[in-house]
PDB file of C-alpha atoms in Angstrom:
ATOM      1  CA  MET A   1      90.611 103.778  69.202  1.00 81.00           C
ATOM      2  CA  SER A   2      87.403 101.871  70.423  1.00 94.00           C
ATOM      3  CA  VAL A   3      85.751 100.846  74.371  1.00 94.00           C
ATOM      4  CA  ILE A   4      86.085  97.474  75.048  1.00 95.00           C
ATOM      5  CA  ALA A   5      83.115  95.646  76.821  1.00 94.00           C
ATOM      6  CA  LEU A   6      84.283  93.979  80.023  1.00 92.00           C
ATOM      7  CA  PRO A   7      84.075  90.196  79.653  1.00 88.00           C
ATOM      8  CA  ASN A   8      81.149  88.152  81.434  1.00 85.00           C
ATOM      9  CA  GLY A   9      81.851  87.064  85.075  1.00 84.00           C
ATOM     10  CA  PHE A  10      84.701  90.529  85.174  1.00 89.00           C
ATOM     11  CA  CYS A  11      84.848  90.400  88.780  1.00 90.00           C
ATOM     12  CA  PRO A  12      87.994  91.957  90.624  1.00 94.00           C
ATOM     13  CA  ASN A  13      88.916  90.113  93.786  1.00 93.00           C
ATOM     14  CA  SER A  14      91.043  93.706  94.681  1.00 95.00           C
ATOM     15  CA  PHE A  15      90.191  96.829  93.743  1.00 95.00           C
ATOM     16  CA  THR A  16      91.846 100.786  94.646  1.00 96.00           C
ATOM     17  CA  MET A  17      90.652 103.694  92.691  1.00 96.00           C
ATOM     18  CA  GLN A  18      92.640 107.003  93.440  1.00 95.00           C
ATOM     19  CA  MET A  19      92.589 110.346  92.319  1.00 92.00           C
ATOM     20  CA  ILE A  20      95.804 111.873  90.995  1.00 89.00           C
ATOM     21  CA  THR A  21      96.099 115.486  91.256  1.00 85.00           C
ATOM     22  CA  ASN A  22      98.578 117.457  88.604  1.00 81.00           C
ATOM     23  CA  GLN A  23     100.640 119.700  90.743  1.00 76.00           C
ATOM     24  CA  ARG A  24     103.549 121.802  90.877  1.00 81.00           C
ATOM     25  CA  MET A  25     105.570 122.474  93.992  1.00 84.00           C
ATOM     26  CA  ALA A  26     108.145 124.812  94.666  1.00 85.00           C
ATOM     27  CA  ALA A  27     110.391 125.698  97.579  1.00 85.00           C
ATOM     28  CA  SER A  28     112.542 128.970  98.364  1.00 83.00           C
ATOM     29  CA  PRO A  29     116.097 128.388  97.843  1.00 83.00           C
ATOM     30  CA  TYR A  30     116.540 130.562 100.911  1.00 83.00           C
ATOM     31  CA  GLY A  31     113.782 130.668 103.397  1.00 80.00           C
ATOM     32  CA  GLY A  32     112.309 127.293 102.394  1.00 78.00           C
ATOM     33  CA  SER A  33     108.867 128.460 102.096  1.00 86.00           C
ATOM     34  CA  GLU A  34     106.971 126.676  99.559  1.00 87.00           C
ATOM     35  CA  GLN A  35     104.177 127.375  96.836  1.00 84.00           C
ATOM     36  CA  VAL A  36     102.108 124.730  95.464  1.00 83.00           C
ATOM     37  CA  VAL A  37     100.286 125.333  92.166  1.00 80.00           C
ATOM     38  CA  ASP A  38      96.969 123.376  91.555  1.00 78.00           C
ATOM     39  CA  MET A  39      96.985 122.709  87.462  1.00 75.00           C
ATOM     40  CA  GLY A  40      93.641 120.777  87.498  1.00 73.00           C
ATOM     41  CA  ASN A  41      92.742 118.137  85.397  1.00 80.00           C
ATOM     42  CA  ASP A  42      92.851 115.201  88.004  1.00 87.00           C
ATOM     43  CA  ARG A  43      92.915 111.882  87.371  1.00 92.00           C
ATOM     44  CA  TRP A  44      91.360 108.659  88.519  1.00 95.00           C
ATOM     45  CA  MET A  45      93.745 105.562  88.522  1.00 96.00           C
ATOM     46  CA  VAL A  46      92.447 102.172  89.340  1.00 96.00           C
ATOM     47  CA  SER A  47      94.497  98.966  90.099  1.00 95.00           C
ATOM     48  CA  LEU A  48      92.601  96.170  90.018  1.00 94.00           C
ATOM     49  CA  SER A  49      93.372  91.741  90.311  1.00 93.00           C
ATOM     50  CA  LEU A  50      91.280  89.137  88.854  1.00 92.00           C
ATOM     51  CA  PRO A  51      91.432  85.739  90.386  1.00 92.00           C
ATOM     52  CA  ASN A  52      92.578  82.205  89.277  1.00 90.00           C
ATOM     53  CA  ARG A  53      90.003  80.875  87.073  1.00 87.00           C
ATOM     54  CA  LEU A  54      89.652  77.732  85.005  1.00 87.00           C
ATOM     55  CA  PHE A  55      91.045  77.625  81.583  1.00 86.00           C
ATOM     56  CA  ALA A  56      87.425  77.986  79.859  1.00 83.00           C
ATOM     57  CA  ASP A  57      86.864  81.283  81.362  1.00 86.00           C
ATOM     58  CA  ALA A  58      90.772  82.436  81.398  1.00 90.00           C
ATOM     59  CA  ALA A  59      89.981  82.577  77.102  1.00 90.00           C
ATOM     60  CA  ARG A  60      87.882  85.577  77.892  1.00 90.00           C
ATOM     61  CA  VAL A  61      89.975  87.234  79.799  1.00 91.00           C
ATOM     62  CA  GLU A  62      92.751  86.273  77.673  1.00 91.00           C
ATOM     63  CA  ALA A  63      90.960  88.094  74.854  1.00 92.00           C
ATOM     64  CA  PHE A  64      89.773  91.260  76.797  1.00 93.00           C
ATOM     65  CA  ILE A  65      93.473  91.822  77.209  1.00 93.00           C
ATOM     66  CA  ALA A  66      94.337  91.355  73.337  1.00 93.00           C
ATOM     67  CA  ALA A  67      91.452  93.545  72.616  1.00 94.00           C
ATOM     68  CA  LEU A  68      92.900  96.542  74.947  1.00 93.00           C
ATOM     69  CA  ARG A  69      95.531  96.303  72.451  1.00 92.00           C
ATOM     70  CA  GLY A  70      98.281  97.731  75.606  1.00 90.00           C
ATOM     71  CA  MET A  71      97.254 101.218  75.709  1.00 91.00           C
ATOM     72  CA  THR A  72      95.323 101.804  72.424  1.00 92.00           C
ATOM     73  CA  ASN A  73      91.805 100.961  73.042  1.00 95.00           C
ATOM     74  CA  THR A  74      89.665 101.922  76.522  1.00 96.00           C
ATOM     75  CA  VAL A  75      87.232 100.688  78.944  1.00 96.00           C
ATOM     76  CA  ALA A  76      84.507 101.939  80.850  1.00 97.00           C
ATOM     77  CA  LEU A  77      85.061 101.087  84.653  1.00 96.00           C
ATOM     78  CA  TYR A  78      83.240 102.071  87.920  1.00 96.00           C
ATOM     79  CA  HIS A  79      83.830 101.658  91.562  1.00 96.00           C
ATOM     80  CA  TRP A  80      83.392  98.340  92.544  1.00 94.00           C
ATOM     81  CA  ILE A  81      83.153  98.614  96.024  1.00 92.00           C
ATOM     82  CA  ARG A  82      80.676 101.547  96.186  1.00 93.00           C
ATOM     83  CA  LYS A  83      78.506 100.878  92.680  1.00 95.00           C
ATOM     84  CA  GLN A  84      75.493 103.008  94.103  1.00 96.00           C
ATOM     85  CA  PRO A  85      75.756 106.092  96.442  1.00 97.00           C
ATOM     86  CA  ARG A  86      75.272 105.319  99.893  1.00 97.00           C
ATOM     87  CA  GLY A  87      72.540 108.475 100.310  1.00 97.00           C
ATOM     88  CA  THR A  88      69.360 108.202  98.826  1.00 98.00           C
ATOM     89  CA  MET A  89      69.719 109.671  95.773  1.00 98.00           C
ATOM     90  CA  ARG A  90      67.702 107.412  93.151  1.00 97.00           C
ATOM     91  CA  GLY A  91      65.431 108.237  89.771  1.00 96.00           C
ATOM     92  CA  SER A  92      66.492 110.609  87.189  1.00 97.00           C
ATOM     93  CA  PRO A  93      68.261 113.453  88.451  1.00 98.00           C
ATOM     94  CA  THR A  94      69.403 115.945  86.070  1.00 98.00           C
ATOM     95  CA  ALA A  95      72.331 119.049  86.719  1.00 98.00           C
ATOM     96  CA  GLN A  96      72.123 122.195  85.959  1.00 97.00           C
ATOM     97  CA  ALA A  97      74.583 124.106  83.874  1.00 97.00           C
ATOM     98  CA  ALA A  98      78.475 124.388  85.194  1.00 97.00           C
ATOM     99  CA  ALA A  99      81.531 125.762  83.713  1.00 96.00           C
ATOM    100  CA  ALA A 100      84.929 123.537  83.478  1.00 93.00           C
ATOM    101  CA  GLY A 101      87.028 124.051  86.768  1.00 91.00           C
ATOM    102  CA  ALA A 102      83.782 124.280  88.942  1.00 94.00           C
ATOM    103  CA  GLN A 103      83.782 122.229  92.373  1.00 94.00           C
ATOM    104  CA  VAL A 104      79.962 122.257  92.634  1.00 97.00           C
ATOM    105  CA  LEU A 105      77.309 121.043  91.093  1.00 97.00           C
ATOM    106  CA  GLN A 106      73.345 121.901  91.188  1.00 98.00           C
ATOM    107  CA  LEU A 107      71.375 119.438  91.035  1.00 98.00           C
ATOM    108  CA  ASN A 108      67.315 118.392  90.563  1.00 98.00           C
ATOM    109  CA  THR A 109      66.383 115.333  92.250  1.00 98.00           C
ATOM    110  CA  THR A 110      63.586 114.363  94.419  1.00 97.00           C
ATOM    111  CA  ALA A 111      63.050 116.260  98.228  1.00 97.00           C
ATOM    112  CA  GLY A 112      65.126 114.988 100.833  1.00 97.00           C
ATOM    113  CA  ALA A 113      67.627 112.769  98.473  1.00 98.00           C
ATOM    114  CA  THR A 114      70.854 112.561  99.905  1.00 98.00           C
ATOM    115  CA  LEU A 115      74.410 111.679  98.752  1.00 98.00           C
ATOM    116  CA  ARG A 116      77.321 111.279 101.450  1.00 98.00           C
ATOM    117  CA  ALA A 117      80.926 111.731 101.285  1.00 98.00           C
ATOM    118  CA  GLY A 118      82.614 109.270  98.830  1.00 97.00           C
ATOM    119  CA  ASP A 119      79.602 108.580  96.642  1.00 98.00           C
ATOM    120  CA  LEU A 120      80.364 108.333  93.084  1.00 98.00           C
ATOM    121  CA  ILE A 121      78.038 110.277  90.711  1.00 98.00           C
ATOM    122  CA  GLY A 122      78.292 110.797  86.642  1.00 97.00           C
ATOM    123  CA  VAL A 123      78.000 113.506  84.409  1.00 97.00           C
ATOM    124  CA  SER A 124      79.232 114.881  81.077  1.00 96.00           C
ATOM    125  CA  GLY A 125      81.273 111.433  80.762  1.00 94.00           C
ATOM    126  CA  LEU A 126      83.342 112.413  84.470  1.00 96.00           C
ATOM    127  CA  LEU A 127      83.447 110.501  87.069  1.00 97.00           C
ATOM    128  CA  LEU A 128      82.892 113.019  90.254  1.00 97.00           C
ATOM    129  CA  MET A 129      82.969 111.817  94.067  1.00 97.00           C
ATOM    130  CA  VAL A 130      81.060 113.758  96.618  1.00 98.00           C
ATOM    131  CA  ALA A 131      82.901 115.417  99.079  1.00 97.00           C
ATOM    132  CA  GLU A 132      81.115 115.747 101.794  1.00 97.00           C
ATOM    133  CA  ASP A 133      76.992 114.769 102.674  1.00 98.00           C
ATOM    134  CA  THR A 134      74.299 116.876 100.990  1.00 98.00           C
ATOM    135  CA  VAL A 135      70.246 116.898 101.595  1.00 98.00           C
ATOM    136  CA  ALA A 136      68.041 117.933  98.654  1.00 97.00           C
ATOM    137  CA  ASN A 137      65.536 120.977  99.871  1.00 97.00           C
ATOM    138  CA  GLY A 138      61.956 120.608  99.448  1.00 95.00           C
ATOM    139  CA  ALA A 139      61.964 121.504  95.544  1.00 96.00           C
ATOM    140  CA  GLY A 140      64.750 118.532  95.148  1.00 96.00           C
ATOM    141  CA  TYR A 141      67.487 121.431  94.499  1.00 97.00           C
ATOM    142  CA  MET A 142      70.751 120.205  95.971  1.00 98.00           C
ATOM    143  CA  ILE A 143      74.120 121.370  95.461  1.00 98.00           C
ATOM    144  CA  VAL A 144      76.825 118.678  95.801  1.00 98.00           C
ATOM    145  CA  TYR A 145      80.623 119.359  96.698  1.00 98.00           C
ATOM    146  CA  ILE A 146      82.794 117.209  94.853  1.00 97.00           C
ATOM    147  CA  VAL A 147      86.531 116.382  95.277  1.00 95.00           C
ATOM    148  CA  ASN A 148      87.621 116.454  91.814  1.00 91.00           C
ATOM    149  CA  ARG A 149      87.398 119.568  89.352  1.00 90.00           C
ATOM    150  CA  LEU A 150      84.762 119.603  86.145  1.00 93.00           C
ATOM    151  CA  ARG A 151      87.639 119.191  83.494  1.00 91.00           C
ATOM    152  CA  VAL A 152      84.517 120.093  80.822  1.00 93.00           C
ATOM    153  CA  PRO A 153      81.529 122.246  81.160  1.00 96.00           C
ATOM    154  CA  VAL A 154      77.925 120.510  82.171  1.00 97.00           C
ATOM    155  CA  ALA A 155      75.398 121.413  80.332  1.00 97.00           C
ATOM    156  CA  ASN A 156      71.695 122.651  81.890  1.00 97.00           C
ATOM    157  CA  GLY A 157      69.607 119.341  82.266  1.00 97.00           C
ATOM    158  CA  ALA A 158      72.367 116.648  81.822  1.00 98.00           C
ATOM    159  CA  PRO A 159      71.170 113.648  83.004  1.00 98.00           C
ATOM    160  CA  VAL A 160      73.393 112.198  86.536  1.00 98.00           C
ATOM    161  CA  THR A 161      73.963 108.765  86.622  1.00 98.00           C
ATOM    162  CA  TRP A 162      73.880 107.128  89.989  1.00 98.00           C
ATOM    163  CA  ASP A 163      74.151 103.635  89.250  1.00 97.00           C
ATOM    164  CA  LYS A 164      77.615 102.273  88.548  1.00 97.00           C
ATOM    165  CA  PRO A 165      78.838 105.630  87.179  1.00 98.00           C
ATOM    166  CA  THR A 166      81.505 105.214  84.685  1.00 96.00           C
ATOM    167  CA  THR A 167      84.148 106.968  82.945  1.00 96.00           C
ATOM    168  CA  LEU A 168      86.927 105.619  80.252  1.00 96.00           C
ATOM    169  CA  PHE A 169      90.389 104.347  81.367  1.00 96.00           C
ATOM    170  CA  ARG A 170      93.049 102.853  79.506  1.00 96.00           C
ATOM    171  CA  GLN A 171      95.875 100.234  80.801  1.00 95.00           C
ATOM    172  CA  THR A 172      98.882 102.515  81.561  1.00 93.00           C
ATOM    173  CA  SER A 173     101.395  99.383  80.305  1.00 79.00           C
ATOM    174  CA  GLN A 174     101.203  96.338  78.421  1.00 74.00           C
ATOM    175  CA  SER A 175     102.005  94.048  81.669  1.00 68.00           C
ATOM    176  CA  ALA A 176      98.613  92.436  82.381  1.00 76.00           C
ATOM    177  CA  ALA A 177      99.177  88.393  81.194  1.00 84.00           C
ATOM    178  CA  LEU A 178      97.666  85.247  81.680  1.00 85.00           C
ATOM    179  CA  GLN A 179      99.977  82.152  83.069  1.00 88.00           C
ATOM    180  CA  TYR A 180      98.582  78.935  82.643  1.00 90.00           C
ATOM    181  CA  VAL A 181      99.647  76.416  85.124  1.00 91.00           C
ATOM    182  CA  PRO A 182      98.165  72.732  85.511  1.00 91.00           C
ATOM    183  CA  GLY A 183      94.314  72.924  86.035  1.00 89.00           C
ATOM    184  CA  TYR A 184      93.801  76.672  86.102  1.00 89.00           C
ATOM    185  CA  ALA A 185      95.117  80.313  84.865  1.00 90.00           C
ATOM    186  CA  THR A 186      96.991  82.210  87.720  1.00 90.00           C
ATOM    187  CA  SER A 187      95.389  85.745  89.186  1.00 91.00           C
ATOM    188  CA  VAL A 188      96.113  88.689  86.551  1.00 91.00           C
ATOM    189  CA  SER A 189      96.356  92.407  87.841  1.00 92.00           C
ATOM    190  CA  PHE A 190      95.503  95.352  85.501  1.00 94.00           C
ATOM    191  CA  ASP A 191      96.734  99.323  86.095  1.00 95.00           C
ATOM    192  CA  PHE A 192      94.277 101.979  84.439  1.00 96.00           C
ATOM    193  CA  ALA A 193      94.334 105.786  84.055  1.00 96.00           C
ATOM    194  CA  GLU A 194      91.594 107.795  83.724  1.00 95.00           C
ATOM    195  CA  ALA A 195      91.511 108.213  79.459  1.00 94.00           C
ATOM    196  CA  ILE A 196      91.520 112.060  78.945  1.00 89.00           C
ATOM    197  CA  GLY A 197      90.283 113.213  75.599  1.00 77.00           C
TER     198      GLY A 197
END
């Protein structure tokens, strides 16, 4: 399996990203009370569409689709709308050690740096969403609550990506295909699921 690069000019005209949680729910057959168990292993799902394009440009997209080989290969994707945090955290932040399953990260950044709810950061190959606004203290220490759990442990000093943080995705089907009509190729849509190794 290979990681396929996005073609030049890859710019969606529609984009959706949502987190899918792995849950089990059971209801009592007698009283109707319910119990929900969170199994962990949250996963991002992405749906996007590329606009109509001229034949020459469509050839690059067609090659990208073929290179994905259906669900075999992966591609690194980020949130197309929020490519950088709405907060002020920049520079070269690092994470302190955290165990798999944790929903909080401790970061070393600059004093007064902020992250806002919905901001995305990358660490240890994971794409993580910030759950609530947070501010680094005067020493640059920041506690970040995240929406999704860590699937893997984070090593002390791991770099934190704030500019276009990515994770690997694979197509969920082989449905993406270009249709050529006189003068242009029509819009094409993709559905991706986060690739969990």
